[in-house]
PDB file of C-alpha atoms and ligand atoms in Angstrom:
ATOM      1  CA  MET W   1      52.765-106.156-103.218  1.00 98.00           C
ATOM      2  CA  ARG W   2      50.763-109.052-104.615  1.00 98.00           C
ATOM      3  CA  ILE W   3      50.178-112.331-102.776  1.00 98.00           C
ATOM      4  CA  ASP W   4      48.598-115.334-104.502  1.00 99.00           C
ATOM      5  CA  ILE W   5      47.369-118.094-102.215  1.00 98.00           C
ATOM      6  CA  LEU W   6      46.702-121.581-103.577  1.00 98.00           C
ATOM      7  CA  THR W   7      44.300-123.487-101.376  1.00 98.00           C
ATOM      8  CA  LEU W   8      41.541-126.087-101.242  1.00 97.00           C
ATOM      9  CA  PHE W   9      39.752-124.004 -98.604  1.00 97.00           C
ATOM     10  CA  PRO W  10      39.603-120.330 -99.636  1.00 98.00           C
ATOM     11  CA  GLY W  11      36.853-119.744 -97.072  1.00 98.00           C
ATOM     12  CA  MET W  12      39.372-120.209 -94.271  1.00 98.00           C
ATOM     13  CA  PHE W  13      40.852-116.783 -95.084  1.00 97.00           C
ATOM     14  CA  GLN W  14      37.556-114.959 -94.740  1.00 95.00           C
ATOM     15  CA  GLY W  15      38.057-113.847 -91.133  1.00 95.00           C
ATOM     16  CA  PRO W  16      41.755-112.970 -91.134  1.00 96.00           C
ATOM     17  CA  PHE W  17      41.685-110.978 -94.366  1.00 96.00           C
ATOM     18  CA  THR W  18      38.461-109.061 -93.784  1.00 96.00           C
ATOM     19  CA  GLU W  19      39.351-107.429 -90.466  1.00 95.00           C
ATOM     20  CA  SER W  20      41.859-105.028 -88.974  1.00 94.00           C
ATOM     21  CA  ILE W  21      45.253-104.307 -90.557  1.00 95.00           C
ATOM     22  CA  ILE W  22      45.012-106.631 -93.567  1.00 96.00           C
ATOM     23  CA  LYS W  23      41.580-105.331 -94.459  1.00 96.00           C
ATOM     24  CA  ARG W  24      42.914-101.774 -94.294  1.00 95.00           C
ATOM     25  CA  ALA W  25      46.027-102.614 -96.316  1.00 96.00           C
ATOM     26  CA  ILE W  26      43.863-104.147 -99.051  1.00 97.00           C
ATOM     27  CA  GLY W  27      41.543-101.138 -98.942  1.00 96.00           C
ATOM     28  CA  LYS W  28      44.460 -98.726 -99.341  1.00 95.00           C
ATOM     29  CA  GLY W  29      45.862-100.752-102.245  1.00 96.00           C
ATOM     30  CA  GLU W  30      49.087-101.566-100.347  1.00 96.00           C
ATOM     31  CA  VAL W  31      48.562-105.285-100.973  1.00 98.00           C
ATOM     32  CA  GLU W  32      46.520-107.402-103.368  1.00 98.00           C
ATOM     33  CA  ILE W  33      45.626-110.859-102.096  1.00 98.00           C
ATOM     34  CA  HIS W  34      44.280-113.356-104.611  1.00 98.00           C
ATOM     35  CA  LEU W  35      42.833-116.663-103.450  1.00 98.00           C
ATOM     36  CA  HIS W  36      42.889-119.542-105.948  1.00 98.00           C
ATOM     37  CA  ASP W  37      40.816-122.643-105.319  1.00 98.00           C
ATOM     38  CA  ILE W  38      43.033-125.504-106.503  1.00 98.00           C
ATOM     39  CA  ARG W  39      39.909-127.571-107.138  1.00 98.00           C
ATOM     40  CA  ASP W  40      38.964-125.184-109.975  1.00 98.00           C
ATOM     41  CA  TYR W  41      42.038-126.499-111.823  1.00 98.00           C
ATOM     42  CA  SER W  42      41.107-130.171-111.556  1.00 98.00           C
ATOM     43  CA  GLU W  43      40.406-131.849-114.890  1.00 97.00           C
ATOM     44  CA  ASP W  44      38.637-134.730-113.177  1.00 95.00           C
ATOM     45  CA  LYS W  45      34.870-134.903-113.649  1.00 96.00           C
ATOM     46  CA  HIS W  46      34.423-135.139-109.883  1.00 97.00           C
ATOM     47  CA  LYS W  47      36.898-132.282-109.333  1.00 97.00           C
ATOM     48  CA  ARG W  48      39.303-134.586-107.518  1.00 97.00           C
ATOM     49  CA  VAL W  49      42.606-133.079-106.519  1.00 97.00           C
ATOM     50  CA  ASP W  50      44.124-135.909-104.468  1.00 97.00           C
ATOM     51  CA  ASP W  51      44.939-139.587-104.920  1.00 96.00           C
ATOM     52  CA  TYR W  52      46.426-142.584-103.134  1.00 97.00           C
ATOM     53  CA  PRO W  53      50.187-142.554-102.528  1.00 96.00           C
ATOM     54  CA  PHE W  54      52.273-144.737-104.829  1.00 97.00           C
ATOM     55  CA  GLY W  55      53.780-147.527-102.778  1.00 97.00           C
ATOM     56  CA  GLY W  56      50.811-147.563-100.431  1.00 96.00           C
ATOM     57  CA  GLY W  57      50.399-146.155 -96.965  1.00 95.00           C
ATOM     58  CA  ALA W  58      47.846-144.083 -95.125  1.00 94.00           C
ATOM     59  CA  GLY W  59      46.432-140.762 -96.301  1.00 94.00           C
ATOM     60  CA  MET W  60      45.966-139.021 -99.609  1.00 96.00           C
ATOM     61  CA  VAL W  61      48.418-136.935-101.617  1.00 97.00           C
ATOM     62  CA  MET W  62      47.588-133.714-103.473  1.00 97.00           C
ATOM     63  CA  GLN W  63      48.180-134.292-107.187  1.00 98.00           C
ATOM     64  CA  ILE W  64      50.644-132.262-109.195  1.00 98.00           C
ATOM     65  CA  GLY W  65      48.312-131.499-112.144  1.00 98.00           C
ATOM     66  CA  PRO W  66      45.892-128.976-110.615  1.00 98.00           C
ATOM     67  CA  ILE W  67      48.656-127.213-108.633  1.00 98.00           C
ATOM     68  CA  ALA W  68      50.949-127.036-111.657  1.00 98.00           C
ATOM     69  CA  ARG W  69      48.164-125.528-113.763  1.00 98.00           C
ATOM     70  CA  VAL W  70      47.528-122.691-111.295  1.00 98.00           C
ATOM     71  CA  ILE W  71      51.229-121.940-110.856  1.00 98.00           C
ATOM     72  CA  ASP W  72      51.940-122.088-114.626  1.00 98.00           C
ATOM     73  CA  LYS W  73      49.060-119.688-115.258  1.00 98.00           C
ATOM     74  CA  LEU W  74      50.275-117.226-112.607  1.00 98.00           C
ATOM     75  CA  LYS W  75      53.890-117.444-113.777  1.00 98.00           C
ATOM     76  CA  SER W  76      52.800-116.694-117.350  1.00 98.00           C
ATOM     77  CA  GLU W  77      51.231-113.452-116.096  1.00 98.00           C
ATOM     78  CA  ARG W  78      54.062-112.061-113.930  1.00 98.00           C
ATOM     79  CA  GLU W  79      57.351-112.923-112.283  1.00 98.00           C
ATOM     80  CA  TYR W  80      57.342-114.242-108.759  1.00 98.00           C
ATOM     81  CA  ASP W  81      60.050-113.556-106.174  1.00 98.00           C
ATOM     82  CA  HIS W  82      59.113-116.592-104.099  1.00 98.00           C
ATOM     83  CA  ILE W  83      56.886-119.643-104.501  1.00 98.00           C
ATOM     84  CA  ILE W  84      56.482-120.900-100.975  1.00 98.00           C
ATOM     85  CA  TYR W  85      55.054-124.173 -99.716  1.00 98.00           C
ATOM     86  CA  MET W  86      53.583-123.988 -96.213  1.00 98.00           C
ATOM     87  CA  SER W  87      54.799-127.123 -94.473  1.00 97.00           C
ATOM     88  CA  PRO W  88      55.964-128.334 -91.061  1.00 96.00           C
ATOM     89  CA  ASP W  89      59.155-129.459 -92.899  1.00 95.00           C
ATOM     90  CA  GLY W  90      59.982-125.866 -93.818  1.00 97.00           C
ATOM     91  CA  GLN W  91      62.326-123.271 -92.375  1.00 97.00           C
ATOM     92  CA  ARG W  92      60.970-121.905 -89.106  1.00 98.00           C
ATOM     93  CA  PHE W  93      59.248-118.567 -89.786  1.00 98.00           C
ATOM     94  CA  ASP W  94      60.620-115.591 -87.855  1.00 96.00           C
ATOM     95  CA  GLN W  95      60.740-111.796 -87.957  1.00 95.00           C
ATOM     96  CA  LYS W  96      63.824-111.783 -90.166  1.00 95.00           C
ATOM     97  CA  GLU W  97      62.006-113.849 -92.791  1.00 97.00           C
ATOM     98  CA  ALA W  98      58.925-111.618 -92.484  1.00 97.00           C
ATOM     99  CA  ASN W  99      61.131-108.566 -93.109  1.00 95.00           C
ATOM    100  CA  ARG W 100      62.749-110.242 -96.126  1.00 97.00           C
ATOM    101  CA  LEU W 101      59.444-111.339 -97.678  1.00 98.00           C
ATOM    102  CA  SER W 102      57.908-107.899 -97.142  1.00 96.00           C
ATOM    103  CA  LEU W 103      60.376-106.564 -99.730  1.00 96.00           C
ATOM    104  CA  SER W 104      58.928-108.839-102.435  1.00 97.00           C
ATOM    105  CA  GLU W 105      56.834-107.695-105.370  1.00 98.00           C
ATOM    106  CA  ASN W 106      54.917-110.945-105.968  1.00 98.00           C
ATOM    107  CA  ILE W 107      54.755-114.132-103.938  1.00 98.00           C
ATOM    108  CA  ILE W 108      52.810-117.378-104.116  1.00 99.00           C
ATOM    109  CA  LEU W 109      51.864-119.327-100.986  1.00 99.00           C
ATOM    110  CA  LEU W 110      50.829-122.936-101.537  1.00 98.00           C
ATOM    111  CA  CYS W 111      48.770-124.546 -98.775  1.00 98.00           C
ATOM    112  CA  GLY W 112      49.010-128.315 -98.450  1.00 96.00           C
ATOM    113  CA  HIS W 113      46.462-130.765 -97.046  1.00 89.00           C
ATOM    114  CA  TYR W 114      46.158-134.458 -96.305  1.00 81.00           C
ATOM    115  CA  LYS W 115      49.599-136.079 -96.514  1.00 90.00           C
ATOM    116  CA  GLY W 116      50.921-133.100 -98.455  1.00 94.00           C
ATOM    117  CA  VAL W 117      51.647-132.438-102.111  1.00 98.00           C
ATOM    118  CA  ASP W 118      53.304-134.688-104.688  1.00 98.00           C
ATOM    119  CA  GLN W 119      57.069-134.283-104.207  1.00 98.00           C
ATOM    120  CA  ARG W 120      57.470-133.123-107.822  1.00 98.00           C
ATOM    121  CA  VAL W 121      55.627-129.892-106.963  1.00 98.00           C
ATOM    122  CA  ARG W 122      58.238-129.244-104.290  1.00 98.00           C
ATOM    123  CA  ASP W 123      61.126-130.210-106.576  1.00 98.00           C
ATOM    124  CA  HIS W 124      60.114-128.159-109.602  1.00 98.00           C
ATOM    125  CA  TYR W 125      58.019-125.185-108.485  1.00 98.00           C
ATOM    126  CA  ILE W 126      58.726-124.346-104.857  1.00 98.00           C
ATOM    127  CA  THR W 127      61.543-121.884-104.084  1.00 98.00           C
ATOM    128  CA  HIS W 128      61.420-122.540-100.345  1.00 97.00           C
ATOM    129  CA  GLU W 129      59.239-123.957 -97.596  1.00 98.00           C
ATOM    130  CA  ILE W 130      58.046-122.254 -94.434  1.00 98.00           C
ATOM    131  CA  SER W 131      56.880-123.757 -91.150  1.00 98.00           C
ATOM    132  CA  ILE W 132      55.288-121.607 -88.449  1.00 98.00           C
ATOM    133  CA  GLY W 133      56.325-124.018 -85.703  1.00 98.00           C
ATOM    134  CA  ASP W 134      57.082-127.585 -84.763  1.00 97.00           C
ATOM    135  CA  TYR W 135      53.534-128.884 -84.751  1.00 96.00           C
ATOM    136  CA  VAL W 136      51.289-130.220 -87.493  1.00 95.00           C
ATOM    137  CA  LEU W 137      48.253-128.222 -88.574  1.00 96.00           C
ATOM    138  CA  SER W 138      45.475-129.818 -90.580  1.00 95.00           C
ATOM    139  CA  GLY W 139      46.504-127.690 -93.538  1.00 97.00           C
ATOM    140  CA  GLY W 140      48.699-124.787 -94.580  1.00 98.00           C
ATOM    141  CA  GLU W 141      45.918-122.183 -94.524  1.00 98.00           C
ATOM    142  CA  LEU W 142      46.269-120.963 -90.939  1.00 98.00           C
ATOM    143  CA  ALA W 143      50.040-120.872 -91.358  1.00 98.00           C
ATOM    144  CA  ALA W 144      49.685-118.856 -94.580  1.00 98.00           C
ATOM    145  CA  ALA W 145      47.373-116.396 -92.805  1.00 98.00           C
ATOM    146  CA  VAL W 146      50.011-115.953 -90.085  1.00 98.00           C
ATOM    147  CA  VAL W 147      52.737-115.297 -92.664  1.00 98.00           C
ATOM    148  CA  VAL W 148      50.562-112.850 -94.619  1.00 98.00           C
ATOM    149  CA  ASP W 149      49.714-110.924 -91.452  1.00 98.00           C
ATOM    150  CA  ALA W 150      53.365-110.679 -90.401  1.00 97.00           C
ATOM    151  CA  ILE W 151      54.378-109.434 -93.873  1.00 97.00           C
ATOM    152  CA  VAL W 152      51.537-107.047 -94.622  1.00 97.00           C
ATOM    153  CA  ARG W 153      51.870-105.060 -91.400  1.00 95.00           C
ATOM    154  CA  LEU W 154      55.464-104.258 -92.426  1.00 95.00           C
ATOM    155  CA  LEU W 155      54.525-102.718 -95.777  1.00 95.00           C
ATOM    156  CA  PRO W 156      55.142 -98.979 -95.870  1.00 90.00           C
ATOM    157  CA  GLY W 157      51.969 -97.034 -95.173  1.00 88.00           C
ATOM    158  CA  VAL W 158      50.050 -99.936 -93.631  1.00 91.00           C
ATOM    159  CA  ILE W 159      50.536 -99.166 -89.942  1.00 87.00           C
ATOM    160  CA  GLY W 160      49.545 -95.609 -89.103  1.00 74.00           C
ATOM    161  CA  ASP W 161      52.517 -94.767 -86.926  1.00 67.00           C
ATOM    162  CA  GLU W 162      55.433 -95.445 -89.278  1.00 58.00           C
ATOM    163  CA  THR W 163      57.822 -96.300 -86.501  1.00 64.00           C
ATOM    164  CA  SER W 164      55.478 -98.711 -84.785  1.00 72.00           C
ATOM    165  CA  ALA W 165      56.441-101.876 -86.692  1.00 76.00           C
ATOM    166  CA  LEU W 166      60.123-101.164 -86.085  1.00 70.00           C
ATOM    167  CA  THR W 167      59.641-101.101 -82.329  1.00 74.00           C
ATOM    168  CA  ASP W 168      57.958-104.527 -82.270  1.00 81.00           C
ATOM    169  CA  SER W 169      59.400-107.389 -80.330  1.00 79.00           C
ATOM    170  CA  PHE W 170      62.106-109.246 -82.307  1.00 81.00           C
ATOM    171  CA  GLN W 171      63.034-106.373 -84.630  1.00 78.00           C
ATOM    172  CA  ASP W 172      66.362-106.052 -82.813  1.00 85.00           C
ATOM    173  CA  ASN W 173      66.359-109.541 -81.295  1.00 90.00           C
ATOM    174  CA  LEU W 174      64.826-108.088 -78.138  1.00 94.00           C
ATOM    175  CA  LEU W 175      61.329-108.427 -76.751  1.00 95.00           C
ATOM    176  CA  ALA W 176      59.348-105.188 -76.545  1.00 94.00           C
ATOM    177  CA  PRO W 177      59.354-103.289 -73.218  1.00 95.00           C
ATOM    178  CA  PRO W 178      56.175-103.103 -71.098  1.00 96.00           C
ATOM    179  CA  VAL W 179      53.559-100.537 -72.133  1.00 97.00           C
ATOM    180  CA  TYR W 180      50.944 -98.721 -70.045  1.00 98.00           C
ATOM    181  CA  THR W 181      48.050 -96.363 -70.633  1.00 97.00           C
ATOM    182  CA  ARG W 182      45.539 -94.420 -68.521  1.00 96.00           C
ATOM    183  CA  PRO W 183      44.684 -94.572 -65.706  1.00 98.00           C
ATOM    184  CA  SER W 184      48.147 -94.059 -64.197  1.00 98.00           C
ATOM    185  CA  ASP W 185      46.894 -95.582 -60.944  1.00 98.00           C
ATOM    186  CA  TYR W 186      44.467 -98.535 -61.066  1.00 98.00           C
ATOM    187  CA  ASN W 187      43.420 -99.539 -57.562  1.00 98.00           C
ATOM    188  CA  GLY W 188      46.934 -98.784 -56.317  1.00 98.00           C
ATOM    189  CA  TRP W 189      48.718-100.512 -59.258  1.00 98.00           C
ATOM    190  CA  LYS W 190      50.869 -97.653 -60.487  1.00 98.00           C
ATOM    191  CA  VAL W 191      52.580 -96.941 -63.773  1.00 98.00           C
ATOM    192  CA  PRO W 192      56.369 -96.563 -63.371  1.00 98.00           C
ATOM    193  CA  ASP W 193      57.162 -92.911 -62.526  1.00 98.00           C
ATOM    194  CA  VAL W 194      59.700 -92.562 -65.306  1.00 98.00           C
ATOM    195  CA  LEU W 195      56.986 -92.925 -67.968  1.00 98.00           C
ATOM    196  CA  LEU W 196      55.157 -89.938 -66.481  1.00 98.00           C
ATOM    197  CA  SER W 197      58.333 -87.855 -66.158  1.00 98.00           C
ATOM    198  CA  GLY W 198      58.226 -86.275 -69.622  1.00 97.00           C
ATOM    199  CA  ASN W 199      61.991 -86.890 -69.916  1.00 98.00           C
ATOM    200  CA  ASP W 200      62.395 -88.621 -73.309  1.00 98.00           C
ATOM    201  CA  LYS W 201      66.014 -89.585 -72.739  1.00 98.00           C
ATOM    202  CA  LEU W 202      65.247 -91.262 -69.410  1.00 98.00           C
ATOM    203  CA  ILE W 203      62.213 -92.991 -70.918  1.00 98.00           C
ATOM    204  CA  ASP W 204      64.264 -94.358 -73.837  1.00 97.00           C
ATOM    205  CA  GLU W 205      66.918 -95.638 -71.432  1.00 98.00           C
ATOM    206  CA  TRP W 206      64.283 -97.259 -69.211  1.00 98.00           C
ATOM    207  CA  ARG W 207      62.632 -98.950 -72.193  1.00 97.00           C
ATOM    208  CA  GLU W 208      65.941-100.274 -73.469  1.00 96.00           C
ATOM    209  CA  GLN W 209      66.851-101.666 -70.096  1.00 97.00           C
ATOM    210  CA  GLN W 210      63.391-103.214 -69.632  1.00 97.00           C
ATOM    211  CA  ALA W 211      63.539-104.810 -73.088  1.00 96.00           C
ATOM    212  CA  LEU W 212      66.901-106.320 -72.245  1.00 96.00           C
ATOM    213  CA  GLU W 213      65.716-107.533 -68.842  1.00 98.00           C
ATOM    214  CA  ARG W 214      62.519-109.028 -70.245  1.00 97.00           C
ATOM    215  CA  THR W 215      64.465-110.800 -72.986  1.00 97.00           C
ATOM    216  CA  ARG W 216      66.978-112.125 -70.462  1.00 97.00           C
ATOM    217  CA  GLN W 217      64.138-113.535 -68.350  1.00 97.00           C
ATOM    218  CA  LEU W 218      61.716-114.822 -70.990  1.00 97.00           C
ATOM    219  CA  ARG W 219      63.799-115.534 -74.110  1.00 96.00           C
ATOM    220  CA  PRO W 220      67.500-115.724 -73.209  1.00 96.00           C
ATOM    221  CA  ASP W 221      68.048-117.690 -76.454  1.00 95.00           C
ATOM    222  CA  LEU W 222      67.472-114.452 -78.423  1.00 94.00           C
ATOM    223  CA  LEU W 223      70.510-112.865 -76.758  1.00 94.00           C
ATOM    224  CA  ASP W 224      72.726-115.725 -77.910  1.00 89.00           C
ATOM    225  CA  GLU W 225      71.941-115.056 -81.589  1.00 78.00           C
TER     226      GLU W 225
HETATM  227  N1  ADE N 301      51.070-127.154 -92.529  1.00 93.39           N
HETATM  228  C1  ADE N 301      50.838-128.040 -91.548  1.00 93.39           C
HETATM  229  N2  ADE N 301      51.515-127.737 -90.440  1.00 93.39           N
HETATM  230  C2  ADE N 301      52.218-126.599 -90.714  1.00 93.39           C
HETATM  231  C3  ADE N 301      53.132-125.796 -89.983  1.00 93.39           C
HETATM  232  N3  ADE N 301      53.475-126.082 -88.727  1.00 93.39           N
HETATM  233  N4  ADE N 301      53.656-124.721 -90.592  1.00 93.39           N
HETATM  234  C4  ADE N 301      53.344-124.442 -91.866  1.00 93.39           C
HETATM  235  N5  ADE N 301      52.495-125.153 -92.614  1.00 93.39           N
HETATM  236  C5  ADE N 301      51.936-126.236 -92.050  1.00 93.39           C
END
């Protein structure tokens, strides 16, 4: 899979993409992530990429020119399954969308800043918009990092234990059951006996029932879906 990220702040991805699962996925060649600094595509002598909104009002708007030039260049090189604008206006990101996007060959994520991008970018280039929640971030970068993380960990071969991603919370609209590890008794706080029983059938049943109970208590809305 190839992910192209269009941003004014490529440095913001340094931490998230150079540690843990994403770092390993890149190392194994399971994903290629290319960061494009939109400013490099400015034709302005001061490398400007934003301007005042027509009609007045507060804040600056990212211009179409530099963004269009990056996207046109990328589209001339390969086909893209999705060209996504990270925006609080977008569809709320969830596990189902992560699963769907993880089946893509090539995707572009566009990160907005200031008051957002010129509407014509959204009208003519963007296939859909994603929000990671009903709050406004200072830019799309952190949201894009969240989306990339959720997608990349689903790619075959990325997580060591192949079944692990499938047993995550949300994969079947249920939260994950509680997990424990050694010691089995910490100052009198004991691990449930069933997990030490060695009886796989009983353990599976217990986990299912716990997942259901936890979902009922913490996220009853998931059971309505
Ligand atoms: N950009 C700013 N806020 C955002 C959000 N909540 N989700 C996605 N992109 C954003």
